[in-house]
Tab-separated table of C-alpha atoms in Angstrom:
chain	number	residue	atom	x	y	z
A	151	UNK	CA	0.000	0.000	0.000
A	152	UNK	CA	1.860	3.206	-0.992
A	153	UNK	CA	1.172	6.528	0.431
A	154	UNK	CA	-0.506	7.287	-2.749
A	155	UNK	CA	-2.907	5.040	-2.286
A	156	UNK	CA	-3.750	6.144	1.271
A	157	UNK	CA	-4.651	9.231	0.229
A	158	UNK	CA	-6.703	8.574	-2.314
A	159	UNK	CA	-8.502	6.292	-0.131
A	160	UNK	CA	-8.545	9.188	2.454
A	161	UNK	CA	-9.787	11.673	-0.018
A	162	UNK	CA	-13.036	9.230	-0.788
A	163	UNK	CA	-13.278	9.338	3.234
A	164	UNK	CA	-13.346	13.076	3.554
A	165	UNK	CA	-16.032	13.174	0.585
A	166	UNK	CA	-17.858	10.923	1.849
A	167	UNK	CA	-18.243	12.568	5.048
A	168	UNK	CA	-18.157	15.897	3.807
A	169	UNK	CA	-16.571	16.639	7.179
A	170	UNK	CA	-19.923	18.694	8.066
A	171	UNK	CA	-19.975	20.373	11.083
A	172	UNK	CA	-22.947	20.758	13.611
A	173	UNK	CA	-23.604	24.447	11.882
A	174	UNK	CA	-23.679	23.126	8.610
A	175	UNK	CA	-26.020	20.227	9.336
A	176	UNK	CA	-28.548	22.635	11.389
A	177	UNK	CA	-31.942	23.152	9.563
A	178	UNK	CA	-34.213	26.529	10.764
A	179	UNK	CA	-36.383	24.460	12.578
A	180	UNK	CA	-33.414	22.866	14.615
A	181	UNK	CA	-32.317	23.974	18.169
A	182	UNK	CA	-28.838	23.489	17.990
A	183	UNK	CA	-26.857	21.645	20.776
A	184	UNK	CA	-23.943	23.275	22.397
A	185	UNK	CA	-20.726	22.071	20.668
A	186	UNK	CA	-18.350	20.519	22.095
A	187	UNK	CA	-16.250	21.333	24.507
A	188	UNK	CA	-17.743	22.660	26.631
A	189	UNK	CA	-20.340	20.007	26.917
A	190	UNK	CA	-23.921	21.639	27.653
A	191	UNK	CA	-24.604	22.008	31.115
A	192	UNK	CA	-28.254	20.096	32.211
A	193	UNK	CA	-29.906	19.380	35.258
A	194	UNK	CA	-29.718	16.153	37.089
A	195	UNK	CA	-31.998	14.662	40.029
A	196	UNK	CA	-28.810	13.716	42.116
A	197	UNK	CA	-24.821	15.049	42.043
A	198	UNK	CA	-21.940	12.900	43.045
A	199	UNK	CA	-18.965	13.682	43.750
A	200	UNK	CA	-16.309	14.338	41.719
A	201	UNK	CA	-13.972	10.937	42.076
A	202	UNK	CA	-17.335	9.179	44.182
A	203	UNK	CA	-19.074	9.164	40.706
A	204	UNK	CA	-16.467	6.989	39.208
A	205	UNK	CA	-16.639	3.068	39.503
A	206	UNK	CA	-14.679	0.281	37.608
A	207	UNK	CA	-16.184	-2.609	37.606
A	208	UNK	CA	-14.624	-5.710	36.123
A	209	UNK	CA	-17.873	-7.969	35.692
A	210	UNK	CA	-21.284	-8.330	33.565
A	211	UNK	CA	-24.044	-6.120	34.509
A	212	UNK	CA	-26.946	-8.184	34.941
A	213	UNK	CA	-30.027	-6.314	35.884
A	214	UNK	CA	-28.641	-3.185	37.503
A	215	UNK	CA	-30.497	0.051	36.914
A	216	UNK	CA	-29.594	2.806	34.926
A	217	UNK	CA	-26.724	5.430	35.956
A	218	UNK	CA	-28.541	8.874	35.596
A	219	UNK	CA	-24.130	9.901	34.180
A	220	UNK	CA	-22.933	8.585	31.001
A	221	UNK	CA	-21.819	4.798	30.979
A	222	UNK	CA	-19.192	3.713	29.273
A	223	UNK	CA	-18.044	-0.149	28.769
A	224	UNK	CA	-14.639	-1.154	27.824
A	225	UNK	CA	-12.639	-4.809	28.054
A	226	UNK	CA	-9.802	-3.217	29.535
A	227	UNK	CA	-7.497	-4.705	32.156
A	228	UNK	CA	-4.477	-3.914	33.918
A	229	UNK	CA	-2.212	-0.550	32.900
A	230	UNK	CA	-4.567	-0.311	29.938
A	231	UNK	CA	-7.880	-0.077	32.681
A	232	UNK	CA	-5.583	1.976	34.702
A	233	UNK	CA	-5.098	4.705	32.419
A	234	UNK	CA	-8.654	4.744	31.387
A	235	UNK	CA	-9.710	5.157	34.520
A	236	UNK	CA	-7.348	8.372	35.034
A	237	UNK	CA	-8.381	10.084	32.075
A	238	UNK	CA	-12.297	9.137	33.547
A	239	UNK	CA	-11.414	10.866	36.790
A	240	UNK	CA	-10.080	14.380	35.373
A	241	UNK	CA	-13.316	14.489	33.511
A	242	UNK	CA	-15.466	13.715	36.693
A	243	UNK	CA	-13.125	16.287	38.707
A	244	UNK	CA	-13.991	18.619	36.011
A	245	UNK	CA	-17.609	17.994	35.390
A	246	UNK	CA	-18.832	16.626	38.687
A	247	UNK	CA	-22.507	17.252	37.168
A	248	UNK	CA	-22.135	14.962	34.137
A	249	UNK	CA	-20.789	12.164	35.941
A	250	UNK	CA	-18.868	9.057	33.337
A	251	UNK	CA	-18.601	5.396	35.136
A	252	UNK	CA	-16.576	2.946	34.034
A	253	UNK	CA	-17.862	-0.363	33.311
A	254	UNK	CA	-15.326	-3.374	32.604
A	255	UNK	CA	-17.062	-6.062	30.510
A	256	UNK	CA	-14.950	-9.438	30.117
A	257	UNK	CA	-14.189	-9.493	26.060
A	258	UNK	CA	-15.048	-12.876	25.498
A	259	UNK	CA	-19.260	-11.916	26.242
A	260	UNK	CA	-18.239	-7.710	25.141
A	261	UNK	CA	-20.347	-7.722	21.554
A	262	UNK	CA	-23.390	-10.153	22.134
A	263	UNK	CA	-23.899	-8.455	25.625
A	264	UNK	CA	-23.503	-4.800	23.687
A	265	UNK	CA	-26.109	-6.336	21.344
A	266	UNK	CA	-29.196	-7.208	22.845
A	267	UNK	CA	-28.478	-4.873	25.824
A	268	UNK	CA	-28.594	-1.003	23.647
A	269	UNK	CA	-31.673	-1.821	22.154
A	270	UNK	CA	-33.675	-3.290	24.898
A	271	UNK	CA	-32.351	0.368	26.259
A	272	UNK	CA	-29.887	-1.357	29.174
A	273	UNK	CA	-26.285	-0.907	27.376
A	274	UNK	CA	-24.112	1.962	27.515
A	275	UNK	CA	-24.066	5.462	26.713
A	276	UNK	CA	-20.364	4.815	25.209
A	277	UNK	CA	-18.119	1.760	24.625
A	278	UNK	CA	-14.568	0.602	23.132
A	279	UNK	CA	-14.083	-1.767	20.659
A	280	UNK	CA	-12.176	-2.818	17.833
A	281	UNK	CA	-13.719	-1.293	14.550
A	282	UNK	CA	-14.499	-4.746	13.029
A	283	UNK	CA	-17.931	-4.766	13.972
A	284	UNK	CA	-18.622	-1.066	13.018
A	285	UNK	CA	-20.545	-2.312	9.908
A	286	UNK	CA	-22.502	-4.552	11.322
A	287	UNK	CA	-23.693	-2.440	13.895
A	288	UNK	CA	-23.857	0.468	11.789
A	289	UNK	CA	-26.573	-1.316	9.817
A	290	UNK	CA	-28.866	-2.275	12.547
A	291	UNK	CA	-29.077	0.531	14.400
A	292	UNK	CA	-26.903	0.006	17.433
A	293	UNK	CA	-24.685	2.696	17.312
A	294	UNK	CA	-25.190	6.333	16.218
A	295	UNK	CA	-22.839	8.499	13.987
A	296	UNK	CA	-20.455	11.287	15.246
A	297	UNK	CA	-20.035	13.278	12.075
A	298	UNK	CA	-22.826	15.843	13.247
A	299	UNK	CA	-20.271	16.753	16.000
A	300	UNK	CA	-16.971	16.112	14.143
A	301	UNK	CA	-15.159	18.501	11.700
A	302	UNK	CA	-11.849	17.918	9.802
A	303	UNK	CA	-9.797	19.926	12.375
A	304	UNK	CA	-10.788	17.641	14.862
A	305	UNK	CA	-10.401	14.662	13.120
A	306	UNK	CA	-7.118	16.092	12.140
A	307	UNK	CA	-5.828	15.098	15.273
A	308	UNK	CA	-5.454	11.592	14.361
A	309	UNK	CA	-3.527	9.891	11.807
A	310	UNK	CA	-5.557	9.238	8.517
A	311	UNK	CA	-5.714	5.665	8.773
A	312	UNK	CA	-7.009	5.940	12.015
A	313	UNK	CA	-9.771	7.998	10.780
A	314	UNK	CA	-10.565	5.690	7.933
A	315	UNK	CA	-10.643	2.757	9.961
A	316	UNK	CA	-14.139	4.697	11.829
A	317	UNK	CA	-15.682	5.478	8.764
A	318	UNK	CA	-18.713	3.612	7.217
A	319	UNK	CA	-20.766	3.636	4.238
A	320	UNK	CA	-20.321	7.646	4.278
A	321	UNK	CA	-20.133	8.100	8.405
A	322	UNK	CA	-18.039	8.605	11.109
A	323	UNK	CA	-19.291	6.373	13.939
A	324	UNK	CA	-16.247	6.557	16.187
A	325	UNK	CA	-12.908	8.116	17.555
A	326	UNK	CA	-9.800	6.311	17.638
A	327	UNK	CA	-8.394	5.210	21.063
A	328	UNK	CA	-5.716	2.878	19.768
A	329	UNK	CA	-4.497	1.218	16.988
A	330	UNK	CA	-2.183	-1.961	16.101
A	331	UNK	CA	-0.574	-3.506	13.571
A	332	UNK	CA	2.097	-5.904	12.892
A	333	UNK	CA	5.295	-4.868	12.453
A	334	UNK	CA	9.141	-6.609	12.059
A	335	UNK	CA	10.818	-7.893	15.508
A	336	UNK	CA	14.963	-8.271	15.258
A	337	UNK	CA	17.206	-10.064	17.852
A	338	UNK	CA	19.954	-7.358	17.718
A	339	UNK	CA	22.480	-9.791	18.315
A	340	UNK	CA	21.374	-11.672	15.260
A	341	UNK	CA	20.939	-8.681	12.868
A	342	UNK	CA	22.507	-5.441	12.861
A	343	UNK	CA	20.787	-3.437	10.790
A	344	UNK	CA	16.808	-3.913	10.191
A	345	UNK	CA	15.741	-5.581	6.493
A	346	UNK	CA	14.406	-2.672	4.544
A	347	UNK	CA	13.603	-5.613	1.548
A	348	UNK	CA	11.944	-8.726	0.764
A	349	UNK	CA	15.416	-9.692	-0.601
A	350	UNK	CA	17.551	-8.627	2.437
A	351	UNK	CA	15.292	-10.599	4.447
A	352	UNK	CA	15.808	-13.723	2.495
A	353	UNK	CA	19.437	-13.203	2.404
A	354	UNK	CA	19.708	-13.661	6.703
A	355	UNK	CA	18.948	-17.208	5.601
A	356	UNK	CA	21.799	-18.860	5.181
A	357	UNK	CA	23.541	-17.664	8.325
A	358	UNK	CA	20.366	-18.597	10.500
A	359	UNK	CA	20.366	-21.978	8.898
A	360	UNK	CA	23.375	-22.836	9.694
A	361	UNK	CA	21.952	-22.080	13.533
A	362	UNK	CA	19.369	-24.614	12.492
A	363	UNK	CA	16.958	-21.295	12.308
A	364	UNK	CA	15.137	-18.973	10.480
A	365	UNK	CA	15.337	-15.893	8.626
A	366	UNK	CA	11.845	-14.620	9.550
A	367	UNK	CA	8.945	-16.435	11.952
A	368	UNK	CA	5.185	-15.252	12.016
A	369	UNK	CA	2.064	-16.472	12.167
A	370	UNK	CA	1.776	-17.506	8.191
A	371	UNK	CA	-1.403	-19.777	8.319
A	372	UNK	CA	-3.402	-17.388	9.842
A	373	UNK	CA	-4.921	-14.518	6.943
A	374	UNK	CA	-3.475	-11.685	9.713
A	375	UNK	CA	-0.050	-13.036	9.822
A	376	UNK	CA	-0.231	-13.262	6.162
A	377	UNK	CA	-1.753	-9.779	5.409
A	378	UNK	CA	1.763	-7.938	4.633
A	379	UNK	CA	2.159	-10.465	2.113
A	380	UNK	CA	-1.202	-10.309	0.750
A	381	UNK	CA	-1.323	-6.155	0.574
A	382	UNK	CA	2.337	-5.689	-0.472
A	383	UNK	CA	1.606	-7.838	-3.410
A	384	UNK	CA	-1.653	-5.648	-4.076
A	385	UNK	CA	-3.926	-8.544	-3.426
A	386	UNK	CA	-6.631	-7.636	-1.369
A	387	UNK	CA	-10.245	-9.368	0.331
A	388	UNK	CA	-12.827	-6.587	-1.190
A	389	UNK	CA	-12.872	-4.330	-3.847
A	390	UNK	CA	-13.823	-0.289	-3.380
A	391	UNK	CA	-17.563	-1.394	-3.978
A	392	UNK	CA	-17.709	-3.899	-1.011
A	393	UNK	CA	-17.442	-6.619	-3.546
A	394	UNK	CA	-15.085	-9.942	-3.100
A	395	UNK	CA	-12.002	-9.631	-4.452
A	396	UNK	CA	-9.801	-12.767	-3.010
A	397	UNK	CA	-8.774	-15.242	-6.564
A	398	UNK	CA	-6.863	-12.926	-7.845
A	399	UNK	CA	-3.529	-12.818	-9.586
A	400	UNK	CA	-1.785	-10.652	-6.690
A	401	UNK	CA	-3.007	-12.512	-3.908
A	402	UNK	CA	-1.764	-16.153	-5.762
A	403	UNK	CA	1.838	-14.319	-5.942
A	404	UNK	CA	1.505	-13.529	-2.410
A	405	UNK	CA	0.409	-16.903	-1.425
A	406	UNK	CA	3.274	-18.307	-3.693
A	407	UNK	CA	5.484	-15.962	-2.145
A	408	UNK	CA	4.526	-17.600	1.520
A	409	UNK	CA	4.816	-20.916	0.535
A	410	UNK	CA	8.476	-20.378	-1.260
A	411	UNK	CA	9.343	-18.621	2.032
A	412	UNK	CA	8.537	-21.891	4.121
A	413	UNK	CA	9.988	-24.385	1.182
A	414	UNK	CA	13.459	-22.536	0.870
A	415	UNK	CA	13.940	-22.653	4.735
A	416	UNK	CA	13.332	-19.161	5.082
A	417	UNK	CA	10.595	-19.649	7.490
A	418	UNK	CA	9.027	-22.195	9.617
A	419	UNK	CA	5.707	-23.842	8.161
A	420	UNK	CA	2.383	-24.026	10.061
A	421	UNK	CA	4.120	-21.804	12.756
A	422	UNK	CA	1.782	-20.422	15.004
A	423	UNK	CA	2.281	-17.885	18.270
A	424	UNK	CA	3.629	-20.155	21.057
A	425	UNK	CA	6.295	-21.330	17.940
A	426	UNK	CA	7.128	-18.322	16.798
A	427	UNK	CA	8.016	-16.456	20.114
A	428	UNK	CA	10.312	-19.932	21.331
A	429	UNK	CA	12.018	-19.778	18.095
A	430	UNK	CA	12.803	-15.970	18.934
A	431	UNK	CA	13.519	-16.510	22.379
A	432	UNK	CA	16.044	-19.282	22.022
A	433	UNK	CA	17.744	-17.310	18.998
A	434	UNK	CA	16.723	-19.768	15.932
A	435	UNK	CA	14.285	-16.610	14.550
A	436	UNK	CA	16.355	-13.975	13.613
A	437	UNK	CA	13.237	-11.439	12.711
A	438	UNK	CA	9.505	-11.716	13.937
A	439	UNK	CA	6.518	-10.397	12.858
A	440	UNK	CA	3.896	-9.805	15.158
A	441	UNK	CA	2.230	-6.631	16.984
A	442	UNK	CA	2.885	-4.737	20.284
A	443	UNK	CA	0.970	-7.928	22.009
A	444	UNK	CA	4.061	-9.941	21.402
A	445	UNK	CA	6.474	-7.886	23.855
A	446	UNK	CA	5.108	-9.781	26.509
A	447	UNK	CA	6.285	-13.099	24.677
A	448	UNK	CA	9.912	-11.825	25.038
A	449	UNK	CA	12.123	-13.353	27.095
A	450	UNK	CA	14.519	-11.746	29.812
A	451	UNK	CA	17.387	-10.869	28.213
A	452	UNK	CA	16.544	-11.024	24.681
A	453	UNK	CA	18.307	-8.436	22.584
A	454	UNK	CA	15.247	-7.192	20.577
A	455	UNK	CA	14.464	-4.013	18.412
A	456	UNK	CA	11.031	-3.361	16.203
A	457	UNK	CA	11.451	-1.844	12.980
A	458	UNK	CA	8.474	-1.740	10.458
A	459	UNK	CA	8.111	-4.344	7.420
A	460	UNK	CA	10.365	-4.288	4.458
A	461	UNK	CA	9.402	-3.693	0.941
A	462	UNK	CA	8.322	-6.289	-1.179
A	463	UNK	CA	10.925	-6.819	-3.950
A	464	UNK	CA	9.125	-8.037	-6.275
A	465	UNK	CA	6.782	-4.975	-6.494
A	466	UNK	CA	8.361	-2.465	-5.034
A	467	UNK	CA	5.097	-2.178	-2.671
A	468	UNK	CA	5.537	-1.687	1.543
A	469	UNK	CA	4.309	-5.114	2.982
A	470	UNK	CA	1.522	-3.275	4.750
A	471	UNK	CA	-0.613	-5.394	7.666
A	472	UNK	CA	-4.057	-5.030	8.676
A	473	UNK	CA	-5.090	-1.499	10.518
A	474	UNK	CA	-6.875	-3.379	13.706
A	475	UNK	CA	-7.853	0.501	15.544
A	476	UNK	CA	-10.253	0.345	18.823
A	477	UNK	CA	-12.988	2.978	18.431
A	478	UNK	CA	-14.895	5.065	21.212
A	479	UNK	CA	-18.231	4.211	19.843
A	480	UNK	CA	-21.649	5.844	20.780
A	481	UNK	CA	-24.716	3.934	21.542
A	482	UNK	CA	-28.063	5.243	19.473
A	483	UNK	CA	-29.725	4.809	22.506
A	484	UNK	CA	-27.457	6.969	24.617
A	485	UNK	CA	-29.460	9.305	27.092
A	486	UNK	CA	-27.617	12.442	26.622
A	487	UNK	CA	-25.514	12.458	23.182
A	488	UNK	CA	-24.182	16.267	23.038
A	489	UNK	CA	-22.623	15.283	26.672
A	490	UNK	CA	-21.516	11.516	25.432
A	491	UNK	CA	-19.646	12.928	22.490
A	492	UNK	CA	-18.126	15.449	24.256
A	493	UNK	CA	-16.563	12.704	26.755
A	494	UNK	CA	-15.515	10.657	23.601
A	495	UNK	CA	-13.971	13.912	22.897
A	496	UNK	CA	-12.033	14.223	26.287
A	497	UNK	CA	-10.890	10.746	26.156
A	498	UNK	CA	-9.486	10.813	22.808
A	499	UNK	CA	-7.945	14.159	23.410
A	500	UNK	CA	-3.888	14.390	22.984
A	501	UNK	CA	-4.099	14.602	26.759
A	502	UNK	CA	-5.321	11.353	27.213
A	503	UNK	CA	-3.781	9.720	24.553
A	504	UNK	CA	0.109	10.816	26.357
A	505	UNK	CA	-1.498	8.880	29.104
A	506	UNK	CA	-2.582	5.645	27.387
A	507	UNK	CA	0.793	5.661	25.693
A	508	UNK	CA	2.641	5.912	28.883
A	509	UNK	CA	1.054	4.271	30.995
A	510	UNK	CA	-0.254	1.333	28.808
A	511	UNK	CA	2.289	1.440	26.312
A	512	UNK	CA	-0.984	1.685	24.031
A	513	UNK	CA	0.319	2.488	20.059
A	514	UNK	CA	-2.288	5.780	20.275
A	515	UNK	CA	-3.159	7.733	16.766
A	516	UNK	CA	-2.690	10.834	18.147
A	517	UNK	CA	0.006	12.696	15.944
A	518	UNK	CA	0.964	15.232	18.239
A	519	UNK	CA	0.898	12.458	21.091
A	520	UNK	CA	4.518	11.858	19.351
A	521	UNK	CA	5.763	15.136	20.109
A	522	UNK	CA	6.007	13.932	23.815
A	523	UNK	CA	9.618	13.910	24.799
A	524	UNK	CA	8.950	10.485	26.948
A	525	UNK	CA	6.941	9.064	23.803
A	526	UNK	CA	9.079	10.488	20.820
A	527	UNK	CA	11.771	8.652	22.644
A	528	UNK	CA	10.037	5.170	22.720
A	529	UNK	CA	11.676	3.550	19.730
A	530	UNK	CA	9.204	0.603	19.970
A	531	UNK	CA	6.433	3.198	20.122
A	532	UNK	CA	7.912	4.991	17.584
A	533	UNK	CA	8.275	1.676	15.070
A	534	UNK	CA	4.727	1.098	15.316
A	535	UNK	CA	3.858	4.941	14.550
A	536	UNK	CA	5.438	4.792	11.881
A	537	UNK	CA	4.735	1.545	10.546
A	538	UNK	CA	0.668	2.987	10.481
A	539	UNK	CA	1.800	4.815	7.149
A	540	UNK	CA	1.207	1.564	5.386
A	541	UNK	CA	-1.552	-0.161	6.722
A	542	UNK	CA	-4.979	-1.400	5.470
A	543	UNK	CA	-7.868	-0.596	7.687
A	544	UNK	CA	-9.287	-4.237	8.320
A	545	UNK	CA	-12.625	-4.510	5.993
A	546	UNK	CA	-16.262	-3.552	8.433
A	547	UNK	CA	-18.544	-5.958	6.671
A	548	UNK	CA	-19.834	-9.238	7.008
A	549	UNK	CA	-17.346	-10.929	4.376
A	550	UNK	CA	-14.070	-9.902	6.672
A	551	UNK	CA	-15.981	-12.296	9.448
A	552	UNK	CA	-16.506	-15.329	6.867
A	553	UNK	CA	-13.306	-14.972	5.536
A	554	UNK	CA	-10.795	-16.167	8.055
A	555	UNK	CA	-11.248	-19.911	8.139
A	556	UNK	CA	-11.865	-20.890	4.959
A	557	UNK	CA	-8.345	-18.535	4.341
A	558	UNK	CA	-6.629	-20.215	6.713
A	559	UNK	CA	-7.502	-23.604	5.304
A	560	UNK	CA	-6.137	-22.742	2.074
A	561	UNK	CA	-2.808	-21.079	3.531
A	562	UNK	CA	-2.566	-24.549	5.294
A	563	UNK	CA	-2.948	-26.375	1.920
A	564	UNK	CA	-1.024	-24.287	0.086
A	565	UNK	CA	2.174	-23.857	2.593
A	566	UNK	CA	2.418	-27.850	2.750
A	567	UNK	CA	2.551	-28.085	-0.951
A	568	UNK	CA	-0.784	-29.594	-1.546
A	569	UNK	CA	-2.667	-26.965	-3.323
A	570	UNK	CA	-1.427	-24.342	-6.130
A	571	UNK	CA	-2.653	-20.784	-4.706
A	572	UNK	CA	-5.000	-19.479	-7.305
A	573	UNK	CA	-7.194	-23.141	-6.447
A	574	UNK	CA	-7.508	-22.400	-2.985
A	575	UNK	CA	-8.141	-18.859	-3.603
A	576	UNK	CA	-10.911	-19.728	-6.019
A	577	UNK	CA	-12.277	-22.048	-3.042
A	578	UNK	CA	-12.104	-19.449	-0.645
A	579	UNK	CA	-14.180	-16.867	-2.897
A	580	UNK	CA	-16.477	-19.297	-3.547
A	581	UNK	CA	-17.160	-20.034	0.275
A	582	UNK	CA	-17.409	-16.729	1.330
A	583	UNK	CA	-19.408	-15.738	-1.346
A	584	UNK	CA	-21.951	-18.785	-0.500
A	585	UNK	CA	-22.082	-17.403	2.823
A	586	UNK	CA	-22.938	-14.081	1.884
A	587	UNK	CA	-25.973	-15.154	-0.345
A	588	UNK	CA	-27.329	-17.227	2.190
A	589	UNK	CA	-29.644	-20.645	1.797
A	590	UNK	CA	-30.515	-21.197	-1.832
């Protein structure tokens, strides 16, 4: 994915959403909310306390009434919870009459729990979640679009893939909180300087080898793992219409690519996560890739180093992984939506983001997050900043869910030899495409 591309995917994003503002959506007959900040100041039947009003709570809400504040649900745990809940409390402290909670929903029950709760009026004002059900959600009426409130300098906060990745059928319906991506791992006592090529990659072969290793180790039967393959080729799942676009030429080169990857040695076949971090850990994987997720895979004492993907040789194109960004999201059902956006707005602020990245080591889409002397100095944070550039927002509709087995199955049969590439990719079309048009 070049950078040309991105912005002429970008472009078709800002037209889309014509970037209108709240003043320029108004009719006469309209009272127009207060735009935010300031969020409009309203009445409530109770006040809490500034800090009092704010509760974490790290289970399912079964039955409990409704918080007269805005609720927000998240599947956040640890330092990620931790700076969630700061940024929640300098917005209470600030606004101790539009009191947020906090709500921690286990992510395992997260989206069927979001989805028969908000429209039997019971879920959340707000929520986090990765953008992959944005579509789907979109479409039935679950969640409400932002675009009323947001305007391009706004959204020019955040990097343009970020933005993209919220964007649906010709809305906005969220604000980034974080994003991730894969990018390239390096033992630094193994390589000295980063592969910036396909071909340099290949060419740490021989020596690893001879260690009875590998040049490169990643998930590669899985359709993520494969991705910077797939999109540095130009192959792709959907076409600019929404239409499947998986037996093609590009992705069988990719596949091909894969497979000549695992039969020259190059890489392990059928490697999956526990493999791929003991082959780095015990230096037979000179290179890795994998996402921020996999720092806690490291071992003590590893020499390590992230730098993002090399070119593709063979067309010149950035291997580019899927965009996976988590979205602030707004309920349709929320109670009070000029004061929910405006909290989406606060927590997504560069102000919070500084915090995530700190404290969570969250990669956060905040440009000017970057500028942070503690964050700019992050080279991990830094790798995965600047691997964003080329990226491919992960597809919102329903043939990105229906697509990962039946892709997998065919990266299995293909890496072990079985199956030429543009047969499996054929199969795989053909599946998802069944699925799509439903019982006959």
């Amino acid at each position: 994915m070049t950078k040309d591309d991105s912005a002429t995917r970008l472009r078709a994003v800002r037209t889309a959403l014509g970037w209108r503002s709240p003043a320029a959506t108004q009719t006469q007959e309209e009272t127009p909310p207060a735009p935010p900040p300031p969020p409009p100041e309203k009445p409530k039947a109770r006040k809490k306390k500034a800090l009092g009003a704010l509760a974490v709570l790290f289970a399912l809400l079964g039955g409990c009434g409704r918080t007269q504040g805005t609720v927000l649900w998240h599947a956040y745990n640890g330092t990620e919870a931790s700076a969630l809940t700061r940024s929640a409390a300098r917005w209470n402290a600030e606004h101790p009459d539009q009191p947020l909670e906090l709500v921690g929903v286990p992510y395992a029950a997260f989206a069927d729990k979001l989805t028969s709760a908000i429209p039997g009026g019971n879920g959340p004002d707000l929520f986090i979640y990765p953008q992959d059900r944005i579509g789907d959600w979109a479409d039935s009426g679950v969640i409400e679009p932002i675009e009323f409130w947001v305007d391009e300098a706004r959204a020019a906060r955040f990097t343009d893939e970020a933005v993209e990745s919220m964007a649906y059928k010709g809305s906005l319906w969220g604000l980034p909180v974080a994003v991730k991506s894969i990018a390239l791992y390096y033992r630094t006592d193994l390589v000295a300087t980063p592969p910036t090529t396909t071909d340099a990659l290949i060419a740490l072969a021989p020596e690893m080898t001879k260690r009875r290793g590998y040049a490169v180790a990643y998930a590669n039967v899985d359709l993520y793992g494969h991705a910077p393959w797939l999109f540095g080729f130009g192959g792709r799942i959907v076409d600019e219409d929404g239409n499947l676009a998986i037996a093609t030429p590009e992705a069988a080169a990719a596949m091909a690519f894969a497979r000549d990857l695992v039969a020259t040695g190059v890489a392990p076949g059928h490697a999956e996560g526990p493999l791929v971090a003991t082959l780095f850990n015990e230096g037979k994987a000179a290179t890795v890739m994998s996402g921020p997720w996999f720092q806690s895979d490291i071992a003590a004492g590893v020499p390590w180093k992230v730098a993002t993907l090399p070119t593709v040789s063979a067309t010149g194109k950035p291997a580019a992984p899927f965009l996976g960004a988590e979205g602030m999201l707004m309920s349709a059902r929320a109670k009070d939506k000029d004061t929910a956006f405006a909290i989406m707005d606060a927590l997504t602020s560069d102000a919070s983001a500084i915090e995530r990245a700190k404290i969570a080591r969250q990669v956060v889409p905040n440009i000017h997050a970057y500028d942070d002397q503690e964050i700019a100095a992050d080279p991990t944070l830094r790798a995965f900043r600047d691997q964003l550039a080329h990226t491919v927002p992960m597809p919102k509709g329903a043939a990105m869910r229906m697509v990962w087995t039946p892709y997998k199955t065919a990266l299995g049969e293909v890496l072990s030899g079985r199956a030429s590439p543009a047969d499996q990719l054929l199969a795989v079309e053909r599946e998802v495409q069944s699925y799509l048009d439903g019982p006959k």
